[in-house]
């Protein structure tokens, strides 16, 4: 990429052999189509293991966007691949996360950088989202609390910052302890929990800036005993550190674990129900009233 006097923003994105090449191309195109004028965008791409030619063709189609490619000879997992990308970051001011099958709205990077500039106390922020199916058809809104105080309260029973909407300050990654750990399908939950416990302030912008794909293997991954046990460990640990060993919130963590064991069709209906969003809105109102 050519040199520029503008500051830069990094995007961390990983792809592996089972990712859909059409969705991957759409994800990259949505990054290339950002309406931001204040920063250059640099994609740091992690290729986790050998990928098929159709994925390689997509990578080759975006030479001006992809700044660095980290190629793993074998699949080592999301956490270790992300950490390798973080260690290769250069002089970027902000760092974004993106997934290989989700869509960033054109204004995403601009609005999130503006929000971080306007809220210098925040270390990491996310955004509201729209669920989409495999064809990209909207399935419903995904709502998250805005304020740090609400986020850390909600974190006892739900992940209140959507990982493909992350925007963070590059400065927090200067700490070598601020890295991902290989918790099965829960790396991002662990990441934001540890940020909050370390005193970093979190937030969400009010705009819907990500189209989040909830189809295919999405619900199969969420009805997993292994993932359920990992989540139970993380939620219980967070509750113990923030509310104490005897907090009734431990019951919420166990109830979430039980939900991971229900049939996939039930999980699909429950996940798309309004209960999850009503709980978050209730917590937001309670926090605002304090």
Coordinates of C-alpha atoms in Angstrom, one line a residue:
X1 CA 0.0 0.0 0.0
X2 CA 1.2 3.6 -0.6
X3 CA 2.3 6.0 2.0
X4 CA -0.2 8.5 3.4
X5 CA -0.1 11.4 5.9
X6 CA -3.3 10.2 7.4
X7 CA -3.3 8.1 10.6
X8 CA -4.2 4.4 10.1
X9 CA -6.7 2.0 11.6
X10 CA -6.2 -1.7 11.7
X11 CA -8.8 -4.5 11.1
X12 CA -8.1 -7.9 12.5
X13 CA -9.8 -10.6 10.4
X14 CA -9.3 -14.4 10.3
X15 CA -10.4 -17.0 7.8
X16 CA -10.2 -20.8 7.6
X17 CA -11.0 -23.6 5.2
X18 CA -14.7 -23.9 6.1
X19 CA -15.6 -20.2 5.7
X20 CA -17.9 -19.3 2.8
X21 CA -15.9 -17.6 0.1
X22 CA -18.9 -15.5 -1.1
X23 CA -19.5 -14.3 2.5
X24 CA -15.8 -13.7 2.9
X25 CA -15.7 -11.5 -0.2
X26 CA -18.7 -9.6 1.0
X27 CA -17.1 -9.0 4.4
X28 CA -13.9 -7.6 2.7
X29 CA -15.9 -5.5 0.3
X30 CA -17.8 -3.9 3.2
X31 CA -14.5 -2.9 4.7
X32 CA -13.2 -1.6 1.4
X33 CA -16.5 0.4 1.1
X34 CA -16.1 2.4 4.3
X35 CA -16.9 6.1 4.0
X36 CA -14.1 7.1 6.3
X37 CA -11.8 9.9 5.2
X38 CA -9.8 10.5 8.4
X39 CA -7.9 7.2 8.5
X40 CA -6.3 4.7 6.1
X41 CA -7.7 1.1 6.6
X42 CA -5.2 -1.8 7.0
X43 CA -6.6 -5.3 7.1
X44 CA -4.4 -7.8 9.0
X45 CA -5.6 -11.1 7.7
X46 CA -5.0 -14.4 9.5
X47 CA -5.3 -17.5 7.3
X48 CA -5.7 -20.3 9.8
X49 CA -4.3 -23.4 8.0
X50 CA -4.6 -24.4 4.4
X51 CA -7.6 -22.9 2.6
X52 CA -9.2 -23.9 -0.7
X53 CA -8.6 -22.1 -4.0
X54 CA -11.9 -20.2 -3.7
X55 CA -10.7 -18.5 -0.5
X56 CA -7.3 -17.8 -2.0
X57 CA -9.0 -16.1 -5.0
X58 CA -10.8 -13.8 -2.6
X59 CA -7.6 -12.9 -0.8
X60 CA -6.0 -12.1 -4.2
X61 CA -8.9 -9.8 -5.2
X62 CA -8.1 -7.3 -2.4
X63 CA -4.4 -6.5 -2.7
X64 CA -4.8 -2.8 -1.9
X65 CA -6.9 -3.5 1.3
X66 CA -5.0 -6.4 2.9
X67 CA -1.9 -5.0 4.6
X68 CA -0.5 -8.2 6.0
X69 CA -1.3 -11.9 5.7
X70 CA -0.4 -14.3 8.5
X71 CA -0.4 -17.8 7.2
X72 CA -0.5 -20.7 9.6
X73 CA 0.7 -24.0 8.2
X74 CA -1.9 -25.8 10.3
X75 CA -5.1 -24.7 12.0
X76 CA -4.1 -23.2 15.4
X77 CA -7.4 -21.6 16.3
X78 CA -8.8 -18.1 16.5
X79 CA -7.1 -16.9 19.7
X80 CA -3.5 -17.7 18.7
X81 CA -4.1 -16.3 15.2
X82 CA -5.5 -13.1 16.5
X83 CA -2.6 -12.7 19.0
X84 CA -0.1 -13.2 16.1
X85 CA -1.9 -10.4 14.2
X86 CA -1.9 -8.1 17.2
X87 CA 1.9 -8.6 17.6
X88 CA 2.4 -7.5 14.0
X89 CA 0.4 -4.2 14.4
X90 CA 2.3 -1.1 13.4
X91 CA 1.5 2.6 14.1
X92 CA -2.3 2.3 13.9
X93 CA -4.4 4.5 16.2
X94 CA -7.4 2.2 16.4
X95 CA -8.0 -1.5 15.9
X96 CA -11.2 -3.1 14.7
X97 CA -12.4 -6.7 14.7
X98 CA -14.3 -8.2 11.8
X99 CA -15.5 -11.7 11.0
X100 CA -15.2 -13.5 7.6
X101 CA -19.0 -13.7 7.1
X102 CA -20.4 -10.5 8.6
X103 CA -21.0 -7.1 6.9
X104 CA -19.8 -3.7 8.2
X105 CA -22.1 -0.9 7.3
X106 CA -20.3 1.9 5.3
X107 CA -20.4 4.3 8.2
X108 CA -19.1 1.9 10.8
X109 CA -15.4 2.9 11.1
X110 CA -16.1 6.6 10.9
X111 CA -18.9 6.6 13.6
X112 CA -16.9 4.3 15.9
X113 CA -13.7 6.4 15.7
X114 CA -15.8 9.6 16.2
X115 CA -17.4 7.9 19.3
X116 CA -14.0 7.0 20.7
X117 CA -12.7 10.5 20.1
X118 CA -15.8 11.9 21.9
X119 CA -15.4 9.5 24.8
X120 CA -11.7 9.4 25.7
X121 CA -12.4 7.3 28.8
X122 CA -13.5 4.3 26.8
X123 CA -11.0 1.6 25.7
X124 CA -13.2 -0.6 23.6
X125 CA -16.7 -0.2 22.0
X126 CA -19.1 -2.2 20.0
X127 CA -22.3 -1.4 18.1
X128 CA -25.9 -2.4 17.6
X129 CA -26.4 -5.0 14.9
X130 CA -28.9 -6.6 12.5
X131 CA -29.1 -10.4 12.3
X132 CA -29.1 -11.8 8.8
X133 CA -29.4 -15.2 7.3
X134 CA -27.2 -17.0 4.7
X135 CA -28.7 -14.9 1.9
X136 CA -28.2 -11.7 3.8
X137 CA -31.9 -11.2 4.5
X138 CA -32.5 -9.3 7.8
X139 CA -33.9 -11.5 10.6
X140 CA -34.2 -9.0 13.4
X141 CA -32.4 -6.4 15.4
X142 CA -29.7 -7.2 18.0
X143 CA -29.6 -4.6 20.8
X144 CA -26.8 -4.0 23.3
X145 CA -26.5 -1.6 26.3
X146 CA -24.7 1.7 25.7
X147 CA -23.2 2.6 29.0
X148 CA -20.2 1.0 30.7
X149 CA -22.1 0.6 34.0
X150 CA -24.8 -1.4 32.3
X151 CA -22.4 -3.5 30.2
X152 CA -20.4 -4.7 33.2
X153 CA -23.7 -5.6 35.0
X154 CA -25.1 -7.4 32.0
X155 CA -21.8 -9.3 31.5
X156 CA -22.9 -11.7 34.3
X157 CA -25.4 -13.4 32.1
X158 CA -24.8 -12.3 28.4
X159 CA -22.0 -11.0 26.3
X160 CA -23.0 -7.3 25.9
X161 CA -20.5 -6.3 23.3
X162 CA -20.7 -8.0 19.9
X163 CA -17.2 -9.1 18.8
X164 CA -17.3 -8.3 15.1
X165 CA -18.3 -4.8 16.1
X166 CA -15.2 -4.2 18.3
X167 CA -13.3 -0.9 17.9
X168 CA -10.5 -0.4 20.4
X169 CA -7.7 1.9 21.1
X170 CA -4.3 0.5 19.8
X171 CA -2.8 1.7 23.1
X172 CA -4.5 -1.0 25.2
X173 CA -2.8 -3.7 23.2
X174 CA 0.6 -2.4 24.2
X175 CA 0.1 -4.4 27.3
X176 CA 1.2 -8.0 26.5
X177 CA -1.4 -9.3 28.9
X178 CA -4.2 -7.9 26.7
X179 CA -4.4 -10.9 24.4
X180 CA -6.8 -13.6 23.5
X181 CA -6.9 -16.9 25.3
X182 CA -8.0 -20.2 23.7
X183 CA -11.4 -20.6 25.3
X184 CA -13.5 -22.7 23.0
X185 CA -15.9 -20.4 21.0
X186 CA -15.7 -18.0 23.9
X187 CA -12.4 -16.1 23.2
X188 CA -14.1 -12.7 22.9
X189 CA -16.3 -13.1 26.0
X190 CA -13.1 -13.9 28.0
X191 CA -11.3 -10.9 26.3
X192 CA -13.9 -8.3 27.3
X193 CA -14.4 -9.8 30.8
X194 CA -10.7 -9.4 31.5
X195 CA -10.7 -5.9 30.1
X196 CA -13.6 -4.9 32.4
X197 CA -12.0 -6.6 35.4
X198 CA -8.7 -4.8 34.7
X199 CA -10.5 -1.4 34.9
X200 CA -11.0 -0.7 31.2
X201 CA -14.2 1.1 30.3
X202 CA -16.4 -0.3 27.6
X203 CA -19.3 1.1 25.5
X204 CA -21.6 0.6 22.5
X205 CA -22.6 3.1 19.9
X206 CA -26.4 3.4 19.4
X207 CA -26.2 2.9 15.6
X208 CA -26.6 -0.5 13.9
X209 CA -23.3 -0.9 12.2
X210 CA -22.9 -4.6 11.7
X211 CA -24.9 -7.2 9.8
X212 CA -24.4 -10.4 11.9
X213 CA -24.9 -13.7 10.1
X214 CA -26.9 -16.1 12.3
X215 CA -27.4 -19.1 10.1
X216 CA -25.7 -22.3 9.0
X217 CA -23.6 -23.7 11.9
X218 CA -24.4 -20.7 14.1
X219 CA -27.0 -22.5 16.3
X220 CA -25.2 -25.8 16.1
X221 CA -22.2 -24.2 17.8
X222 CA -24.4 -22.7 20.5
X223 CA -25.9 -26.1 21.5
X224 CA -22.6 -27.6 22.5
X225 CA -21.8 -29.2 25.8
X226 CA -18.1 -28.2 25.5
X227 CA -19.0 -24.5 24.8
X228 CA -21.6 -24.6 27.6
X229 CA -19.0 -25.7 30.1
X230 CA -16.5 -23.1 29.0
X231 CA -19.1 -20.4 29.3
X232 CA -20.2 -21.6 32.7
X233 CA -16.6 -21.3 33.9
X234 CA -16.2 -17.8 32.5
X235 CA -19.5 -16.4 33.8
X236 CA -19.1 -18.0 37.2
X237 CA -15.6 -16.6 37.5
X238 CA -16.8 -13.2 36.5
X239 CA -19.7 -13.3 39.0
X240 CA -17.5 -14.5 41.8
X241 CA -15.0 -11.6 41.2
X242 CA -17.6 -8.9 40.8
X243 CA -20.5 -10.0 43.1
X244 CA -19.1 -12.7 45.4
X245 CA -19.3 -16.5 45.8
X246 CA -22.9 -16.5 47.1
X247 CA -24.5 -14.1 44.5
X248 CA -27.8 -15.3 43.1
X249 CA -26.4 -14.4 39.7
X250 CA -24.7 -17.8 39.7
X251 CA -28.1 -19.2 39.0
X252 CA -28.2 -17.2 35.7
X253 CA -24.9 -18.7 34.7
X254 CA -26.2 -22.2 35.3
X255 CA -29.4 -21.5 33.5
X256 CA -27.4 -20.3 30.5
X257 CA -25.4 -23.6 30.6
X258 CA -28.7 -25.6 30.6
X259 CA -29.8 -23.6 27.5
X260 CA -26.7 -24.9 25.7
X261 CA -28.0 -28.4 26.1
X262 CA -31.5 -27.9 24.6
X263 CA -32.3 -29.1 21.0
X264 CA -31.1 -26.9 18.2
X265 CA -34.6 -26.0 17.0
X266 CA -35.5 -24.8 20.5
X267 CA -32.3 -22.8 20.7
X268 CA -33.1 -21.1 17.4
X269 CA -36.5 -20.0 18.6
X270 CA -35.3 -18.9 22.0
X271 CA -32.3 -17.0 20.5
X272 CA -34.6 -15.1 18.1
X273 CA -37.1 -14.3 20.8
X274 CA -37.4 -10.9 22.4
X275 CA -36.6 -12.1 25.9
X276 CA -32.8 -11.5 25.6
X277 CA -33.3 -8.0 24.3
X278 CA -35.9 -7.2 27.0
X279 CA -33.4 -8.2 29.7
X280 CA -30.8 -5.9 28.3
X281 CA -33.2 -3.0 28.0
X282 CA -34.4 -3.5 31.6
X283 CA -30.8 -3.5 32.8
X284 CA -30.2 -0.3 30.8
X285 CA -33.2 1.4 32.4
X286 CA -32.2 0.3 35.9
X287 CA -28.6 1.6 35.4
X288 CA -29.8 4.9 34.0
X289 CA -32.1 5.4 37.0
X290 CA -29.2 5.1 39.5

